[in-house]
Amino acid sequence: MRHLEISDLITAVDPHDGRRLPVRRADVVRQLREGGDERAARIVAGLPTDRDGVLDPHAVDGLLISVHTELQQLSEELRIGERLVHVLNPLFTAIRTTTGQPGPYRLVDIGCGLGYLVRWLAATDALGPDVELVGVDLNAALVGEADRLARAEGLNCRFVHGNAFELPESATVYISTGVLHHFRAEALAEFFQAQAASPALAFCHFDIAATRLAPVGAWIFHLARMRHPLGRHDGFVSALRAHSDEVLLHAAAAPGMRALVYEPRGLSNPFCTTLRPVIGVRPPLEAPLRRALGRAARRLVGPEHLAGATR
Ligand SMILES: C[S@@+](CC[C@H](N)C(=O)[O-])C[C@H]1O[C@@H](n2cnc3c(N)ncnc32)[C@H](O)[C@@H]1O
């Protein structure tokens, strides 16, 4: 069976200008059936369309916002904000001491969805006032909702609709959560190359750890926590699509970036590991980052510490 996520198929945008493109329901259903996923095909077959068979964009947006709201609850339960800050604070310490530049530094969350992490960072001021917080997403409905929530909460952060790599201003640090597994081989390499080719000093991308337990854990977790069949389906499939530490390190090793993984398989408890970050730093930042991490630096390893297996 081909592992496809429904949410990737029911929306389409022009990657350059973010313009929404029509999606025919029958095309999505056929693609899922050809991939052998009858359950997903049935879920999509139940979504509303116009008279021409094009999926109703308002219904799709409403559905994606409600699924992402449930995803946000998972992020809260898994304490993703705290786990991100655990590595980002030492990273910004390394950047401040190495560059000697006073800031402001810009953090860009690629594929921010409802912007939970950016809003959490703004609400807690966990990274300090010299870090500007920006969330970017190709999906106008999700990023629009992120912006609405940030305004309602009076938070000091920004949300932008568009491609994270075509912003007028570059990032100091790129981050993401739950995005990497959406890219397969070539697109994954391009994702990392775009960051290495930019003026950014580092990146930190959290995604599902590819352990044997991940699909079962994801199935139980999403069944217990998500109401809509689409959220349950995509949560389970995303664990099946998760990249191994080796694949991520290989793809992230673009010229001018030192690729590292924090808490790789083998150095972490498989019953507890849900998401772990792949980190990239400009080479002069590695030693200062390790100093700033202190004892935790033992959990930060490069490709030379992992077996050559790929997935
Ligand atoms: C599964 S969602 C993750 C949402 C969010 N990070 C979370 O954890 O709830 C992946 C998002 O990445 C966005 N995306 C993918 N590539 C992007 C790019 N180059 N620039 C901006 N957004 C992108 C998609 O539009 C989609 O909303």
Coordinates of C-alpha atoms and ligand atoms in Angstrom, one line a residue:
M1 CA 0.0 0.0 0.0
R2 CA 1.2 3.5 -0.8
H3 CA 1.1 5.7 2.3
L4 CA -0.6 9.0 1.4
E5 CA -2.0 11.6 3.7
I6 CA -5.5 12.8 2.8
S7 CA -4.7 16.4 4.0
D8 CA -1.9 16.5 1.4
L9 CA -4.3 15.6 -1.4
I10 CA -7.5 17.6 -0.7
T11 CA -5.8 21.0 -1.0
A12 CA -3.5 22.3 -3.7
V13 CA -1.8 25.7 -4.0
D14 CA 0.6 27.2 -6.5
P15 CA 3.9 26.9 -4.6
H16 CA 5.1 30.3 -5.8
D17 CA 2.2 32.7 -5.2
G18 CA 0.1 30.5 -2.8
R19 CA -2.9 30.8 -5.1
R20 CA -5.5 28.0 -4.4
L21 CA -6.0 25.5 -7.1
P22 CA -9.3 23.5 -7.6
V23 CA -9.1 19.8 -6.5
R24 CA -11.5 17.3 -8.1
R25 CA -12.8 14.8 -5.6
A26 CA -12.8 11.9 -8.1
D27 CA -9.1 12.4 -8.8
V28 CA -8.2 12.2 -5.1
V29 CA -10.4 9.1 -4.6
R30 CA -8.8 7.4 -7.6
Q31 CA -5.3 8.2 -6.3
L32 CA -6.1 6.7 -2.9
R33 CA -7.7 3.6 -4.4
E34 CA -4.8 3.1 -6.8
G35 CA -2.5 3.3 -3.7
G36 CA -4.6 0.5 -2.1
D37 CA -6.1 2.7 0.7
E38 CA -9.8 2.1 0.4
R39 CA -10.5 3.5 3.9
A40 CA -9.0 6.9 2.9
A41 CA -10.9 6.8 -0.4
R42 CA -14.2 6.4 1.5
I43 CA -13.4 9.3 3.8
V44 CA -12.7 11.6 0.8
A45 CA -15.8 10.3 -1.1
G46 CA -17.9 11.7 1.7
L47 CA -16.6 15.3 1.4
P48 CA -18.9 17.9 -0.3
T49 CA -18.2 19.1 -3.9
D50 CA -19.8 21.6 -6.3
R51 CA -21.7 20.6 -9.4
D52 CA -18.4 20.0 -11.3
G53 CA -17.1 17.6 -8.7
V54 CA -14.6 20.1 -7.3
L55 CA -14.1 19.8 -3.5
D56 CA -15.8 22.6 -1.6
P57 CA -12.9 24.8 -0.4
H58 CA -14.8 26.2 2.6
A59 CA -15.7 22.7 3.8
V60 CA -12.1 21.5 3.3
D61 CA -10.7 24.6 5.2
G62 CA -13.1 24.0 8.1
L63 CA -12.2 20.4 8.3
L64 CA -8.4 21.1 8.2
I65 CA -8.8 23.8 10.9
S66 CA -10.7 21.4 13.2
V67 CA -8.1 18.6 12.6
H68 CA -5.2 21.0 13.3
T69 CA -6.9 22.2 16.5
E70 CA -6.9 18.6 17.7
L71 CA -3.3 18.3 16.6
Q72 CA -2.5 21.4 18.7
Q73 CA -3.9 19.5 21.8
L74 CA -1.4 16.7 21.0
S75 CA 1.4 19.2 20.9
E76 CA 0.4 20.6 24.3
E77 CA 0.2 17.1 25.8
L78 CA 3.6 16.1 24.3
R79 CA 5.1 19.4 25.6
I80 CA 6.6 20.2 22.2
G81 CA 7.1 23.8 23.2
E82 CA 9.3 22.9 26.2
R83 CA 11.2 20.3 24.1
L84 CA 11.9 22.8 21.4
V85 CA 13.2 25.4 23.8
H86 CA 15.4 22.8 25.4
V87 CA 17.5 22.8 22.2
L88 CA 16.7 26.3 20.8
N89 CA 17.9 28.2 23.9
P90 CA 21.4 26.7 23.7
L91 CA 21.3 27.3 19.9
F92 CA 20.5 31.0 20.3
T93 CA 23.2 31.2 23.0
A94 CA 25.7 29.8 20.6
I95 CA 24.5 32.2 17.8
R96 CA 24.8 35.2 20.2
T97 CA 28.3 34.4 21.4
T98 CA 29.6 33.3 18.0
T99 CA 28.3 36.0 15.7
G100 CA 28.6 38.9 18.2
Q101 CA 25.7 40.5 16.4
P102 CA 23.2 42.1 18.7
G103 CA 20.1 40.8 16.9
P104 CA 17.2 40.8 16.4
Y105 CA 17.4 37.3 15.2
R106 CA 14.5 35.8 13.2
L107 CA 13.0 32.4 13.8
V108 CA 10.8 31.1 11.0
D109 CA 8.4 28.2 11.6
I110 CA 8.0 26.5 8.2
G111 CA 4.5 25.0 7.7
C112 CA 3.3 26.5 11.0
G113 CA -0.3 25.4 10.5
L114 CA -2.3 27.1 13.3
G115 CA 0.9 28.5 14.7
Y116 CA 0.8 26.8 18.0
L117 CA 4.5 26.8 18.5
V118 CA 5.1 30.4 17.5
R119 CA 2.2 31.5 19.7
W120 CA 3.5 29.4 22.6
L121 CA 7.0 30.9 22.2
A122 CA 5.5 34.4 22.1
A123 CA 3.3 33.8 25.1
T124 CA 6.2 32.4 27.2
D125 CA 8.9 34.8 25.9
A126 CA 11.1 31.6 26.2
L127 CA 13.7 32.7 23.7
G128 CA 14.1 36.3 24.8
P129 CA 13.1 39.7 23.3
D130 CA 15.9 39.7 20.6
V131 CA 14.2 36.8 18.7
E132 CA 11.5 37.8 16.2
L133 CA 8.9 35.0 15.8
V134 CA 7.4 34.3 12.3
G135 CA 5.1 31.5 11.2
V136 CA 4.7 30.7 7.5
D137 CA 2.3 28.3 5.7
L138 CA 1.2 27.7 2.2
N139 CA -2.3 27.1 3.4
A140 CA -4.1 30.4 3.7
A141 CA -6.9 29.1 5.9
L142 CA -4.6 27.7 8.5
V143 CA -2.2 30.6 8.6
G144 CA -5.2 33.0 8.7
E145 CA -6.5 31.3 11.8
A146 CA -3.0 31.4 13.4
D147 CA -3.0 35.1 12.8
R148 CA -6.5 35.5 14.3
L149 CA -5.6 33.6 17.4
A150 CA -2.3 35.5 17.9
R151 CA -4.3 38.8 17.7
A152 CA -6.9 37.6 20.1
E153 CA -4.2 36.6 22.5
G154 CA -2.3 39.9 22.0
L155 CA 0.9 38.1 21.1
N156 CA 4.1 39.6 19.7
C157 CA 4.5 37.3 16.6
R158 CA 3.7 37.4 12.9
F159 CA 2.1 35.0 10.4
V160 CA 2.7 35.0 6.7
H161 CA 0.8 33.2 3.9
G162 CA 3.3 31.8 1.4
N163 CA 6.3 29.7 0.7
A164 CA 8.8 29.9 3.6
F165 CA 11.7 30.0 1.1
E166 CA 10.3 32.9 -0.9
L167 CA 10.0 35.4 1.9
P168 CA 11.4 38.9 1.4
E169 CA 13.5 38.5 4.6
S170 CA 15.6 35.6 5.5
A171 CA 15.5 33.6 8.7
T172 CA 18.3 33.2 11.3
V173 CA 16.9 29.9 12.3
Y174 CA 14.3 27.7 10.5
I175 CA 12.2 25.4 12.6
S176 CA 9.2 23.0 11.9
T177 CA 7.2 20.3 13.5
G178 CA 5.5 17.4 11.8
V179 CA 6.5 18.6 8.3
L180 CA 9.5 16.5 7.3
H181 CA 7.6 13.3 6.6
H182 CA 5.4 15.1 4.1
F183 CA 8.5 15.3 1.8
R184 CA 9.8 12.2 0.0
A185 CA 13.4 11.7 -1.1
E186 CA 14.1 14.4 -3.7
A187 CA 11.8 17.0 -2.1
L188 CA 13.4 16.3 1.3
A189 CA 16.9 17.0 0.0
E190 CA 15.6 20.2 -1.7
F191 CA 14.0 21.3 1.6
F192 CA 17.4 21.1 3.4
Q193 CA 19.4 22.5 0.4
A194 CA 17.2 25.6 0.3
Q195 CA 18.0 26.3 4.0
A196 CA 21.7 25.6 3.5
A197 CA 21.8 28.0 0.5
S198 CA 20.0 30.8 2.5
P199 CA 21.8 33.1 4.9
A200 CA 20.3 31.1 7.8
L201 CA 22.7 30.0 10.5
A202 CA 20.8 27.0 11.7
F203 CA 17.7 24.8 11.5
C204 CA 15.8 22.6 14.0
H205 CA 13.1 20.3 12.6
F206 CA 11.1 18.1 14.9
D207 CA 9.4 15.1 13.3
I208 CA 8.0 11.7 14.3
A209 CA 10.8 9.3 15.4
A210 CA 10.7 6.3 13.1
T211 CA 10.6 3.5 15.7
R212 CA 8.9 0.2 15.4
L213 CA 6.4 1.3 18.0
A214 CA 5.6 4.6 16.3
P215 CA 2.7 3.4 14.0
V216 CA 1.0 1.4 16.9
G217 CA 1.5 4.3 19.3
A218 CA 0.2 6.8 16.7
W219 CA -2.8 4.7 16.0
I220 CA -3.8 4.4 19.7
F221 CA -3.0 8.1 20.4
H222 CA -4.9 9.4 17.4
L223 CA -7.9 7.1 18.0
A224 CA -8.1 8.3 21.6
R225 CA -7.6 12.0 20.8
M226 CA -8.9 12.8 17.3
R227 CA -12.6 12.8 16.4
H228 CA -12.6 13.1 12.7
P229 CA -11.6 9.9 10.6
L230 CA -9.3 12.1 8.5
G231 CA -7.2 13.1 11.6
R232 CA -7.1 9.5 12.7
H233 CA -6.1 8.3 9.3
D234 CA -3.4 10.9 8.7
G235 CA -2.0 10.6 12.2
F236 CA -1.4 6.9 11.7
V237 CA -0.1 7.2 8.1
S238 CA 2.4 10.0 9.2
A239 CA 4.0 7.5 11.6
L240 CA 4.4 5.0 8.7
R241 CA 6.0 7.8 6.6
A242 CA 8.4 9.0 9.2
H243 CA 12.0 9.1 8.1
S244 CA 14.8 7.3 10.0
D245 CA 17.6 9.2 11.7
E246 CA 19.9 8.0 8.9
V247 CA 17.8 9.3 6.1
L248 CA 17.3 12.7 7.7
L249 CA 21.0 13.1 8.5
H250 CA 21.9 12.1 4.9
A251 CA 19.3 14.6 3.4
A252 CA 20.2 17.4 5.8
A253 CA 24.0 17.2 5.1
A254 CA 23.9 20.0 2.5
P255 CA 27.1 21.9 1.8
G256 CA 27.9 24.4 4.5
M257 CA 25.7 22.8 7.2
R258 CA 26.7 20.3 9.8
A259 CA 23.7 17.9 10.3
L260 CA 23.0 16.4 13.7
V261 CA 20.2 14.5 15.3
Y262 CA 19.2 15.0 19.0
E263 CA 18.2 11.9 20.9
P264 CA 18.5 9.4 18.0
R265 CA 17.1 5.9 18.1
G266 CA 19.4 3.9 20.4
L267 CA 20.1 6.9 22.7
S268 CA 16.4 7.3 23.6
N269 CA 13.7 5.2 25.2
P270 CA 11.5 3.8 22.4
F271 CA 8.4 3.9 24.7
C272 CA 8.8 7.7 25.3
T273 CA 10.3 9.0 22.0
T274 CA 7.6 10.6 19.9
L275 CA 9.3 13.4 18.1
R276 CA 13.0 14.3 17.9
P277 CA 14.8 17.1 16.0
V278 CA 17.2 17.0 13.2
I279 CA 19.5 20.1 13.7
G280 CA 21.7 21.8 11.2
V281 CA 24.3 24.4 12.2
R282 CA 27.0 26.3 10.3
P283 CA 30.2 24.5 11.3
P284 CA 31.6 27.2 13.6
L285 CA 28.4 27.0 15.7
E286 CA 28.8 23.3 16.6
A287 CA 31.3 23.6 19.5
P288 CA 29.5 26.6 21.1
L289 CA 26.2 24.7 20.8
R290 CA 27.7 21.7 22.5
R291 CA 29.0 23.9 25.3
A292 CA 25.7 25.6 25.8
L293 CA 23.9 22.2 25.9
G294 CA 26.2 21.0 28.7
R295 CA 25.7 17.4 29.7
A296 CA 22.8 17.1 27.2
A297 CA 25.4 17.5 24.3
R298 CA 26.0 13.7 24.6
R299 CA 22.6 13.2 23.0
L300 CA 23.5 15.2 19.9
V301 CA 25.1 13.1 17.3
G302 CA 26.3 13.4 13.7
P303 CA 26.1 10.8 10.8
E304 CA 29.4 9.3 11.8
H305 CA 27.8 7.9 15.0
L306 CA 24.9 6.1 13.2
A307 CA 24.9 2.9 11.1
G308 CA 24.6 3.4 7.3
A309 CA 21.0 2.0 7.1
T310 CA 18.5 3.9 5.1
R311 CA 14.7 3.8 5.0
Ligands
LIG1 C1 1.1 18.7 8.8 S1 1.2 20.4 8.6 C2 2.1 20.8 10.0 C3 1.4 21.9 10.8 C4 2.1 22.4 12.1 N1 3.5 22.5 12.0 C5 1.7 21.5 13.2 O1 2.5 20.9 13.8 O2 0.5 21.5 13.6 C6 2.3 20.7 7.3 C7 2.2 22.1 6.7 O3 3.3 22.5 6.0 C8 3.0 23.5 5.0 N2 4.1 23.7 4.1 C9 4.8 22.7 3.4 N3 5.8 23.2 2.7 C10 5.8 24.6 3.0 C11 6.6 25.7 2.6 N4 7.7 25.5 1.7 N5 6.3 26.9 3.0 C12 5.3 27.1 3.9 N6 4.5 26.1 4.3 C13 4.7 24.8 3.9 C14 1.7 22.9 4.5 O4 0.9 23.9 3.9 C15 1.0 22.3 5.7 O5 0.0 23.1 6.3

